[in-house]
Short mmCIF file of N, CA and C in Angstrom, two decimals:
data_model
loop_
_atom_site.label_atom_id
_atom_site.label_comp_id
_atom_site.label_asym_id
_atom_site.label_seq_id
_atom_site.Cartn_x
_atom_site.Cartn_y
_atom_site.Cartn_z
N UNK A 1 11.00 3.95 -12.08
CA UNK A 1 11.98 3.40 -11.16
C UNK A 1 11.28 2.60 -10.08
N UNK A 2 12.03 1.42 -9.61
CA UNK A 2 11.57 0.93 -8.75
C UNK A 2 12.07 1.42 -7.33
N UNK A 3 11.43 1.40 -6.02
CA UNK A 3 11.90 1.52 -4.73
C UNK A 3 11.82 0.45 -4.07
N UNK A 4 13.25 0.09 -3.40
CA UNK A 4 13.27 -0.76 -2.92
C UNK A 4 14.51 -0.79 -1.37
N UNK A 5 14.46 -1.63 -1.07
CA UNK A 5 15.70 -1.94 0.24
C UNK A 5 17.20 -2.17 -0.38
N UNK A 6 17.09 -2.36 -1.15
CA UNK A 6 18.04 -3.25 -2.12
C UNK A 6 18.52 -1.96 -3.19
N UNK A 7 19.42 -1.52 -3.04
CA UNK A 7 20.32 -0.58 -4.41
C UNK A 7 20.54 -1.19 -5.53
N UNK A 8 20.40 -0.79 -6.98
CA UNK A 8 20.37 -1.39 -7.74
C UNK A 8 20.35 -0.57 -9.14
N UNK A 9 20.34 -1.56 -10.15
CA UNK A 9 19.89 -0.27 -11.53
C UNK A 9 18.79 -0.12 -11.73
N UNK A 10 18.11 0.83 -11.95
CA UNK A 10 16.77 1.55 -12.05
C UNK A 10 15.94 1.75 -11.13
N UNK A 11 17.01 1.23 -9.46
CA UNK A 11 16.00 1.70 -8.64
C UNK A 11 16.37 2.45 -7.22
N UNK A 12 15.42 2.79 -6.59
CA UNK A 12 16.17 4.14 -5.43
C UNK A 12 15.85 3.37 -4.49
N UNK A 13 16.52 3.47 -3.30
CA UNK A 13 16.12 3.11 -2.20
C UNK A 13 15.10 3.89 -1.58
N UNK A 14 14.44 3.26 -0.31
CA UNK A 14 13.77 4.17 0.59
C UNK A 14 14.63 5.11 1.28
N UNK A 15 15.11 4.97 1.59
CA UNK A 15 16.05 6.14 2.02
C UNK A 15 16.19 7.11 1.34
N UNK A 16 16.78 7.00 -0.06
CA UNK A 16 16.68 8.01 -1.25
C UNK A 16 15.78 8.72 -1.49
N UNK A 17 14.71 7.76 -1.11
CA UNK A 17 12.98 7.94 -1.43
C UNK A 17 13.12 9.53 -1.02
N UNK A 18 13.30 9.29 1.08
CA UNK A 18 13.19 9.77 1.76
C UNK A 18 13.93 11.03 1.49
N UNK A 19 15.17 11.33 1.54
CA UNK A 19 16.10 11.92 1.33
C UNK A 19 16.17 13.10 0.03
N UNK A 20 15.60 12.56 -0.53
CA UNK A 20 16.03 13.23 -2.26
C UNK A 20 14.33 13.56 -3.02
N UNK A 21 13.05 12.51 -2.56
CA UNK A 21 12.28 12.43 -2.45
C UNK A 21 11.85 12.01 -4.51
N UNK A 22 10.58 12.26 -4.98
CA UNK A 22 10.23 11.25 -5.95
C UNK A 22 10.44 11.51 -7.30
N UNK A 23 11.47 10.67 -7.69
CA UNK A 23 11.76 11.23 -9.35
C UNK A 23 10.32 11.45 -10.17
N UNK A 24 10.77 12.41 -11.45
CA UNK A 24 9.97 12.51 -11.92
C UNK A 24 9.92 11.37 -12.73
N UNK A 25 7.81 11.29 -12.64
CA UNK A 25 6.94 9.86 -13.21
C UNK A 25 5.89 10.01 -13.56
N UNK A 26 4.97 9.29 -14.15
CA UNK A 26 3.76 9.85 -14.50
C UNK A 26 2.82 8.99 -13.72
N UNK A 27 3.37 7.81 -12.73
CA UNK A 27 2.46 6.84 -11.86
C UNK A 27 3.38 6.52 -10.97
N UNK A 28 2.78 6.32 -9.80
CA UNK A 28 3.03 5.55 -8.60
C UNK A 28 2.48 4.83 -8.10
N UNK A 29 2.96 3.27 -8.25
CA UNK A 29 2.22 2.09 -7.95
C UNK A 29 2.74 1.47 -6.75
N UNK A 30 1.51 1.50 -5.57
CA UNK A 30 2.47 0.83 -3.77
C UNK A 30 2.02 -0.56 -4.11
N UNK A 31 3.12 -1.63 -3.93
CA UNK A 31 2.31 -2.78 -3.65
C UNK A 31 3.41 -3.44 -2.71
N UNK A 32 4.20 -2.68 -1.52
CA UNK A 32 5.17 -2.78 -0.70
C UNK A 32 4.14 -3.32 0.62
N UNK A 33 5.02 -4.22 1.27
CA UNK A 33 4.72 -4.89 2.20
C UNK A 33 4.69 -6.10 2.61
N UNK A 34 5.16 -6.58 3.90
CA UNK A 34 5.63 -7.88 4.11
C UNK A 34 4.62 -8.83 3.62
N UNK A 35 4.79 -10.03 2.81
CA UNK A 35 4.29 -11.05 2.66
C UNK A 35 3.35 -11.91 3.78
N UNK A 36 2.38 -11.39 4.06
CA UNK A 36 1.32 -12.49 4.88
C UNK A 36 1.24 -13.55 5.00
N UNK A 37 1.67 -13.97 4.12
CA UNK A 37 1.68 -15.88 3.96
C UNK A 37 2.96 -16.46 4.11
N UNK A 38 3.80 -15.17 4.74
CA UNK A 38 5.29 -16.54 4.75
C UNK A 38 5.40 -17.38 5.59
N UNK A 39 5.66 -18.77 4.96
CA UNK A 39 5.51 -20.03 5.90
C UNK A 39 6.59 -19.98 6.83
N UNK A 40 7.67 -19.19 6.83
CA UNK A 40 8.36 -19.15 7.55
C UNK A 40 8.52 -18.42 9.16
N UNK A 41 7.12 -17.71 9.14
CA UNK A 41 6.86 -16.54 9.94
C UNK A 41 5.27 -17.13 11.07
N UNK A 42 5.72 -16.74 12.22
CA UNK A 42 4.56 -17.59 12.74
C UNK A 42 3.54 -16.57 12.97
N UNK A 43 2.35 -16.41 13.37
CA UNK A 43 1.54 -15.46 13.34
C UNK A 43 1.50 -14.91 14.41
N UNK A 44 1.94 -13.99 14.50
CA UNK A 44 2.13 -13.66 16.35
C UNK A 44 1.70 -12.05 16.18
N UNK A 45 1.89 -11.95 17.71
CA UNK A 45 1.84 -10.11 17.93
C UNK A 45 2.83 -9.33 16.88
N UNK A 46 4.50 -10.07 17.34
CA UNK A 46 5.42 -9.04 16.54
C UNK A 46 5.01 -9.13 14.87
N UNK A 47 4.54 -10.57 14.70
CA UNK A 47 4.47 -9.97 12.64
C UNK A 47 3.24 -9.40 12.86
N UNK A 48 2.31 -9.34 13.41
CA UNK A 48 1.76 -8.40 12.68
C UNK A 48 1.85 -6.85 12.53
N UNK A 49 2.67 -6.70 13.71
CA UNK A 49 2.99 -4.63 13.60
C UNK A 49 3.92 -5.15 12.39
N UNK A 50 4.64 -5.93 12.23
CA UNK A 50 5.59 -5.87 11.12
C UNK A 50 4.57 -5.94 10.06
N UNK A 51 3.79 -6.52 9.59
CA UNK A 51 3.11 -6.52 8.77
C UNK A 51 2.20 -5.23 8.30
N UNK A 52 1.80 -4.86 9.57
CA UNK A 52 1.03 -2.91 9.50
C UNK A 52 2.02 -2.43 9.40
N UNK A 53 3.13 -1.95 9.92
CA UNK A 53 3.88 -1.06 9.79
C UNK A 53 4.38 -1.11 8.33
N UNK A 54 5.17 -2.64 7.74
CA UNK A 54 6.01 -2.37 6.13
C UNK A 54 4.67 -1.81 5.27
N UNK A 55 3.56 -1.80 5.42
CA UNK A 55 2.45 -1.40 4.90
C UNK A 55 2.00 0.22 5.08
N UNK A 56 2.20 0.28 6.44
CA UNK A 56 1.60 1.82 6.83
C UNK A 56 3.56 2.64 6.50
N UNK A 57 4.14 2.60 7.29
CA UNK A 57 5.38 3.45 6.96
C UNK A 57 5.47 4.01 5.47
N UNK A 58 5.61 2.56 4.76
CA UNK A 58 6.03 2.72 3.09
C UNK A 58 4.94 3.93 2.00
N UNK A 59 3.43 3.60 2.61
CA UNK A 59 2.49 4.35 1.99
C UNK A 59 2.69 6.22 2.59
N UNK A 60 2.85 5.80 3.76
CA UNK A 60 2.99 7.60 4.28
C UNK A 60 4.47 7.92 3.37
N UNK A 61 5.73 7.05 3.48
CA UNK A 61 6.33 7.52 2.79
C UNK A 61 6.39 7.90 1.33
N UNK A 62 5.76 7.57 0.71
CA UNK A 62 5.14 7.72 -0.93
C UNK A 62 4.55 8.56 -1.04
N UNK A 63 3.52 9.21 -0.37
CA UNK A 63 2.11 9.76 0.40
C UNK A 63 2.96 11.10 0.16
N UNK A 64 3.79 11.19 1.02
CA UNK A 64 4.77 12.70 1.54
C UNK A 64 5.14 12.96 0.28
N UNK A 65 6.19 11.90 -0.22
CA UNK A 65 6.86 12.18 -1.54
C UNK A 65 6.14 12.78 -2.78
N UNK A 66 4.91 12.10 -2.73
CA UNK A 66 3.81 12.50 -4.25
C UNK A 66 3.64 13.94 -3.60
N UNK A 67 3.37 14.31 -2.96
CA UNK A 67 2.70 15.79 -2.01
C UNK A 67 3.41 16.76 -2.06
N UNK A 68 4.70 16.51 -1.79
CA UNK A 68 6.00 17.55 -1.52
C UNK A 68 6.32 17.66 -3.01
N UNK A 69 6.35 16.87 -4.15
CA UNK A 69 7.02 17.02 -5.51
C UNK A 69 6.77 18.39 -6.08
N UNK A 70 7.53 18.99 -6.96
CA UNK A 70 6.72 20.10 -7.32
C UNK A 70 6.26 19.13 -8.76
N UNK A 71 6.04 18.35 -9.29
CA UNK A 71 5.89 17.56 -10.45
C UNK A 71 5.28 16.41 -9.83
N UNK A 72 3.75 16.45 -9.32
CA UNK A 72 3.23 15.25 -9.19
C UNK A 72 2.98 13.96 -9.70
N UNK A 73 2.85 12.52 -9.79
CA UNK A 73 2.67 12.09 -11.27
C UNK A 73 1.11 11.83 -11.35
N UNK A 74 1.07 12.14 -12.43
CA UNK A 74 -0.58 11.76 -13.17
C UNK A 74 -1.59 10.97 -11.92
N UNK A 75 -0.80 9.69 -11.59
CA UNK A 75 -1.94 8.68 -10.75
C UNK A 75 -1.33 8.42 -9.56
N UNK A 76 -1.76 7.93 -8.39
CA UNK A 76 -1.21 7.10 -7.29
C UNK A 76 -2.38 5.88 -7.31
N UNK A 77 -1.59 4.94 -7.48
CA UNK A 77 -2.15 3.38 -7.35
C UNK A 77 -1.90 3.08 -5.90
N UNK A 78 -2.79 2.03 -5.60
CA UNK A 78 -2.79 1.74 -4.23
C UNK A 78 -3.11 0.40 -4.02
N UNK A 79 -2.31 -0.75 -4.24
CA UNK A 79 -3.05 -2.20 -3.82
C UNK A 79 -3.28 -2.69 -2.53
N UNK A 80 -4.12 -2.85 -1.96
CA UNK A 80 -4.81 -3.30 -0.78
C UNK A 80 -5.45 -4.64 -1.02
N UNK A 81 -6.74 -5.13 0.17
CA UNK A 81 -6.69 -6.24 -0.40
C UNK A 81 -8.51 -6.59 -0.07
N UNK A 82 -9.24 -7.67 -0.35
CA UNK A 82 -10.22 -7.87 -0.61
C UNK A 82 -10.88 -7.93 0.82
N UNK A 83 -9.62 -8.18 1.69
CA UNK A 83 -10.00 -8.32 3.41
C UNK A 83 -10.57 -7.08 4.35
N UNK A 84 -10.71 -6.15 3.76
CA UNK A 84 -11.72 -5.10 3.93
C UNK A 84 -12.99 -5.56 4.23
N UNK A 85 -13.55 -6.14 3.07
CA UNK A 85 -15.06 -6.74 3.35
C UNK A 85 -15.40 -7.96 4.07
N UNK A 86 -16.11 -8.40 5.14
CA UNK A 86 -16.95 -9.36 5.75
C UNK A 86 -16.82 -10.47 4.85
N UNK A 87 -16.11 -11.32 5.21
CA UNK A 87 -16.77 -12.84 4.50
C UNK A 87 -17.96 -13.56 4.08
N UNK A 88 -18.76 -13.61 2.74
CA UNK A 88 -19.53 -13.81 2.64
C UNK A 88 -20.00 -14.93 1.82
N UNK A 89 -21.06 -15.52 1.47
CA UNK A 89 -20.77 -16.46 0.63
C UNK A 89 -22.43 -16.16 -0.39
N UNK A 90 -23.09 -14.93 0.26
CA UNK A 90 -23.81 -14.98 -0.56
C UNK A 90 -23.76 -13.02 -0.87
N UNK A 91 -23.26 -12.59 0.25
CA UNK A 91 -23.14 -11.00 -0.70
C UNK A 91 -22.00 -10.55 -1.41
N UNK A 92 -22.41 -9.43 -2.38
CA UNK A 92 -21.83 -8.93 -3.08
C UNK A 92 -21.51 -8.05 -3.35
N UNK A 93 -20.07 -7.32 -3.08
CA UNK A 93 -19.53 -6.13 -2.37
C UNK A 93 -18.72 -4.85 -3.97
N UNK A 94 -19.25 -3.65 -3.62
CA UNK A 94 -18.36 -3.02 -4.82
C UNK A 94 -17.53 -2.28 -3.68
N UNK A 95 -16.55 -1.12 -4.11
CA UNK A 95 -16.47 -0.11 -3.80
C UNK A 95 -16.95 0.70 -2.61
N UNK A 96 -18.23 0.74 -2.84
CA UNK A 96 -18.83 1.58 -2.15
C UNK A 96 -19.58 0.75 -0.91
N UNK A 97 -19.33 -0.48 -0.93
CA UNK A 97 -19.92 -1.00 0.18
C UNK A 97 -19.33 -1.25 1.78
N UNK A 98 -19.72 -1.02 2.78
CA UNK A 98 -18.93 -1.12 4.03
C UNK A 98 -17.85 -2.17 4.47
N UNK A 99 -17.37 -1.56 5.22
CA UNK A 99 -16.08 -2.78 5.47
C UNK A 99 -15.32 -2.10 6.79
N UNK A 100 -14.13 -2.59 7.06
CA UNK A 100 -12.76 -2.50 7.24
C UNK A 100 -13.00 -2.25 9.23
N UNK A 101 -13.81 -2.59 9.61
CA UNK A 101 -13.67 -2.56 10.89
C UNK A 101 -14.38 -3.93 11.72
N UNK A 102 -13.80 -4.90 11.17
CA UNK A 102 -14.31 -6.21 11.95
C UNK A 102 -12.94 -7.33 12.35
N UNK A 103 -11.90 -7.19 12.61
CA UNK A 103 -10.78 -7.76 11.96
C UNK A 103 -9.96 -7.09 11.75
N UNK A 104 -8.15 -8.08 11.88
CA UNK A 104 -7.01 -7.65 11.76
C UNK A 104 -6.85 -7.20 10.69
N UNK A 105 -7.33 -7.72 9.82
CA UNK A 105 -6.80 -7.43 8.11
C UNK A 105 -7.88 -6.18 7.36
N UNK A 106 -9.61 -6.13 7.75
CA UNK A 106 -9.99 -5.16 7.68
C UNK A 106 -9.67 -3.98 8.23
N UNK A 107 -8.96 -3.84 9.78
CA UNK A 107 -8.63 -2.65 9.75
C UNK A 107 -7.24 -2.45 9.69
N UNK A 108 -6.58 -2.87 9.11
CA UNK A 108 -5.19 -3.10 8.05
C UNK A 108 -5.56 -2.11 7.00
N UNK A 109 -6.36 -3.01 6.06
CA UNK A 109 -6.81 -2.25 4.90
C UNK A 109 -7.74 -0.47 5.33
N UNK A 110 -8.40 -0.83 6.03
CA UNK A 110 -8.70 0.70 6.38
C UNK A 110 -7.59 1.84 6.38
N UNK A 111 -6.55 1.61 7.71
CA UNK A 111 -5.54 1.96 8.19
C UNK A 111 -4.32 2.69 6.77
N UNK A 112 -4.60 1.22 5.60
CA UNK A 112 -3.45 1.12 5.08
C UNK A 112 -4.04 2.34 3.77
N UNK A 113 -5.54 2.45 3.42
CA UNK A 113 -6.01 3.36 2.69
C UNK A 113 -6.20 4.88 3.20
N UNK A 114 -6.11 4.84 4.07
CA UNK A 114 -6.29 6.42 4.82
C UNK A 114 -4.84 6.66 4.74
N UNK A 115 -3.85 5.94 5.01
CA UNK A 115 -2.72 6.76 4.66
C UNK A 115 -2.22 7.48 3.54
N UNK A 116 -3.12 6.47 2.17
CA UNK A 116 -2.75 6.87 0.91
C UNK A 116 -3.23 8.13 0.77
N UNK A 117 -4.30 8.55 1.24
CA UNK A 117 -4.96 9.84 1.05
C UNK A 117 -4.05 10.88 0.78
N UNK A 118 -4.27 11.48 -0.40
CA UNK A 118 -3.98 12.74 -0.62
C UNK A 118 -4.52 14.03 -0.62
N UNK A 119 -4.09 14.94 -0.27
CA UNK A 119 -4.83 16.55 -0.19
C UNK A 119 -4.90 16.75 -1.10
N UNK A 120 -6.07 17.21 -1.64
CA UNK A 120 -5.86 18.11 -2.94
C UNK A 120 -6.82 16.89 -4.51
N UNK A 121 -6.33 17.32 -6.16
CA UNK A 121 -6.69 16.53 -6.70
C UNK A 121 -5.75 16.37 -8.03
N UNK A 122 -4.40 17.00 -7.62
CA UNK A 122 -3.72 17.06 -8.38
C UNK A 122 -3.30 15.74 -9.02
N UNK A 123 -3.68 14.57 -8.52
CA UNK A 123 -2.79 13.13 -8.64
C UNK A 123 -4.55 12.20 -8.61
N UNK A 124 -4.42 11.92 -9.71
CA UNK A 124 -5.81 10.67 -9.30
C UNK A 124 -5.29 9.65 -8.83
N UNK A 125 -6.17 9.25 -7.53
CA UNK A 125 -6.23 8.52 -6.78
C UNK A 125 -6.62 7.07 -6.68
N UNK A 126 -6.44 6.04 -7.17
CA UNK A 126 -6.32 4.53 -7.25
C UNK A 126 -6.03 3.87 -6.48
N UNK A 127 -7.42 2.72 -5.73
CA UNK A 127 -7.11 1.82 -4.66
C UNK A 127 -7.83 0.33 -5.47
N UNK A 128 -6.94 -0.30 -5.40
CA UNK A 128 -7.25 -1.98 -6.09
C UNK A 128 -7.32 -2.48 -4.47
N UNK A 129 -7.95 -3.32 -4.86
CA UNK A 129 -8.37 -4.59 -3.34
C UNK A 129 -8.65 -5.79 -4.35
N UNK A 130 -7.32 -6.20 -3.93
CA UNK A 130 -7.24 -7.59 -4.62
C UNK A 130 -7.09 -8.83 -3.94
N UNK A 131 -7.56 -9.83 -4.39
CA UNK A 131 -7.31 -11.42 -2.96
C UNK A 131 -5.40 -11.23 -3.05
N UNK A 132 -4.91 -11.87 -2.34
CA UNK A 132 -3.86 -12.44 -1.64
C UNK A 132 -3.49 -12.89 -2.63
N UNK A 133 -2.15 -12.91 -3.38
CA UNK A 133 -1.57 -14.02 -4.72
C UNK A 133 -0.88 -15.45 -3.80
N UNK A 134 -1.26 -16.29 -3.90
CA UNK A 134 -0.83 -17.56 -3.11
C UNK A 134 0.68 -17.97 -3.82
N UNK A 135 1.01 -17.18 -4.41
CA UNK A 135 2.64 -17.32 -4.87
C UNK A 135 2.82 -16.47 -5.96
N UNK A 136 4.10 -16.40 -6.32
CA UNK A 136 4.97 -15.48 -7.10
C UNK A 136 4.51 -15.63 -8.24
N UNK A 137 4.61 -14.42 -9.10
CA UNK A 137 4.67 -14.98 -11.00
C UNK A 137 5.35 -15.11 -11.41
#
């Protein structure tokens, strides 16, 4: 099922999310959060709490839901984004390399991965850091 703002067929709202909490699934994939690049949006103070918050709220809310289930699912996916790491043009960053405290968007991504955290190891844990899609598919 999808979660969304929007009621629909095959999918729950956040509210529902909230309320009723997470059907049974065998994955949970976050890739919720306001669009960074909308040309319509100027870059200011207010988008960006809007931008942390549809990011941080949505993950704690998922976060709770996978936790509280008595039927966890198998994985929690987590897309974040490549803006963790330092801009570079000659290093080369895995996983395990430092980041997320130089910058709005590194400590976004910090912020936005510590929420995913789960207790425990009942649910494997999946964080993608992917570039920015410069438009829709």
């Amino acid at each position: 099922k999808l979660v969304s703002r929007q009621p629909g067929p095959g999918r729950i709202t956040w509210s529902e999310l909230s309320e009723s909490g997470l059907p049974l699934c065998d994955v949970v994939i976050n890739l919720a959060g306001e669009n960074i690049l909308n040309p319509l949006r100027r870059w200011n103070e207010t988008f960006q709490k809007e931008v942390l918050t549809s990011r941080l709220d949505t993950t704690h809310l998922l976060a709770k839901a996978i936790t509280e289930t008595a039927h966890p699912p198998q994985a929690w996916i987590l897309v974040t984004g490549v803006a963790y790491y330092q801009p570079s043009l000659t290093k080369e960053y895995d996983e395990d390399s430092p980041g997320g405290n130089f910058d709005f968007f590194s400590n976004l991504v910090t912020k936005w991965e510590a929420a995913a955290r789960l207790p425990g190891e009942s649910t494997r844990q999946v964080v993608v850091r992917s570039e920015t899609p410069a438009s829709r598919i």
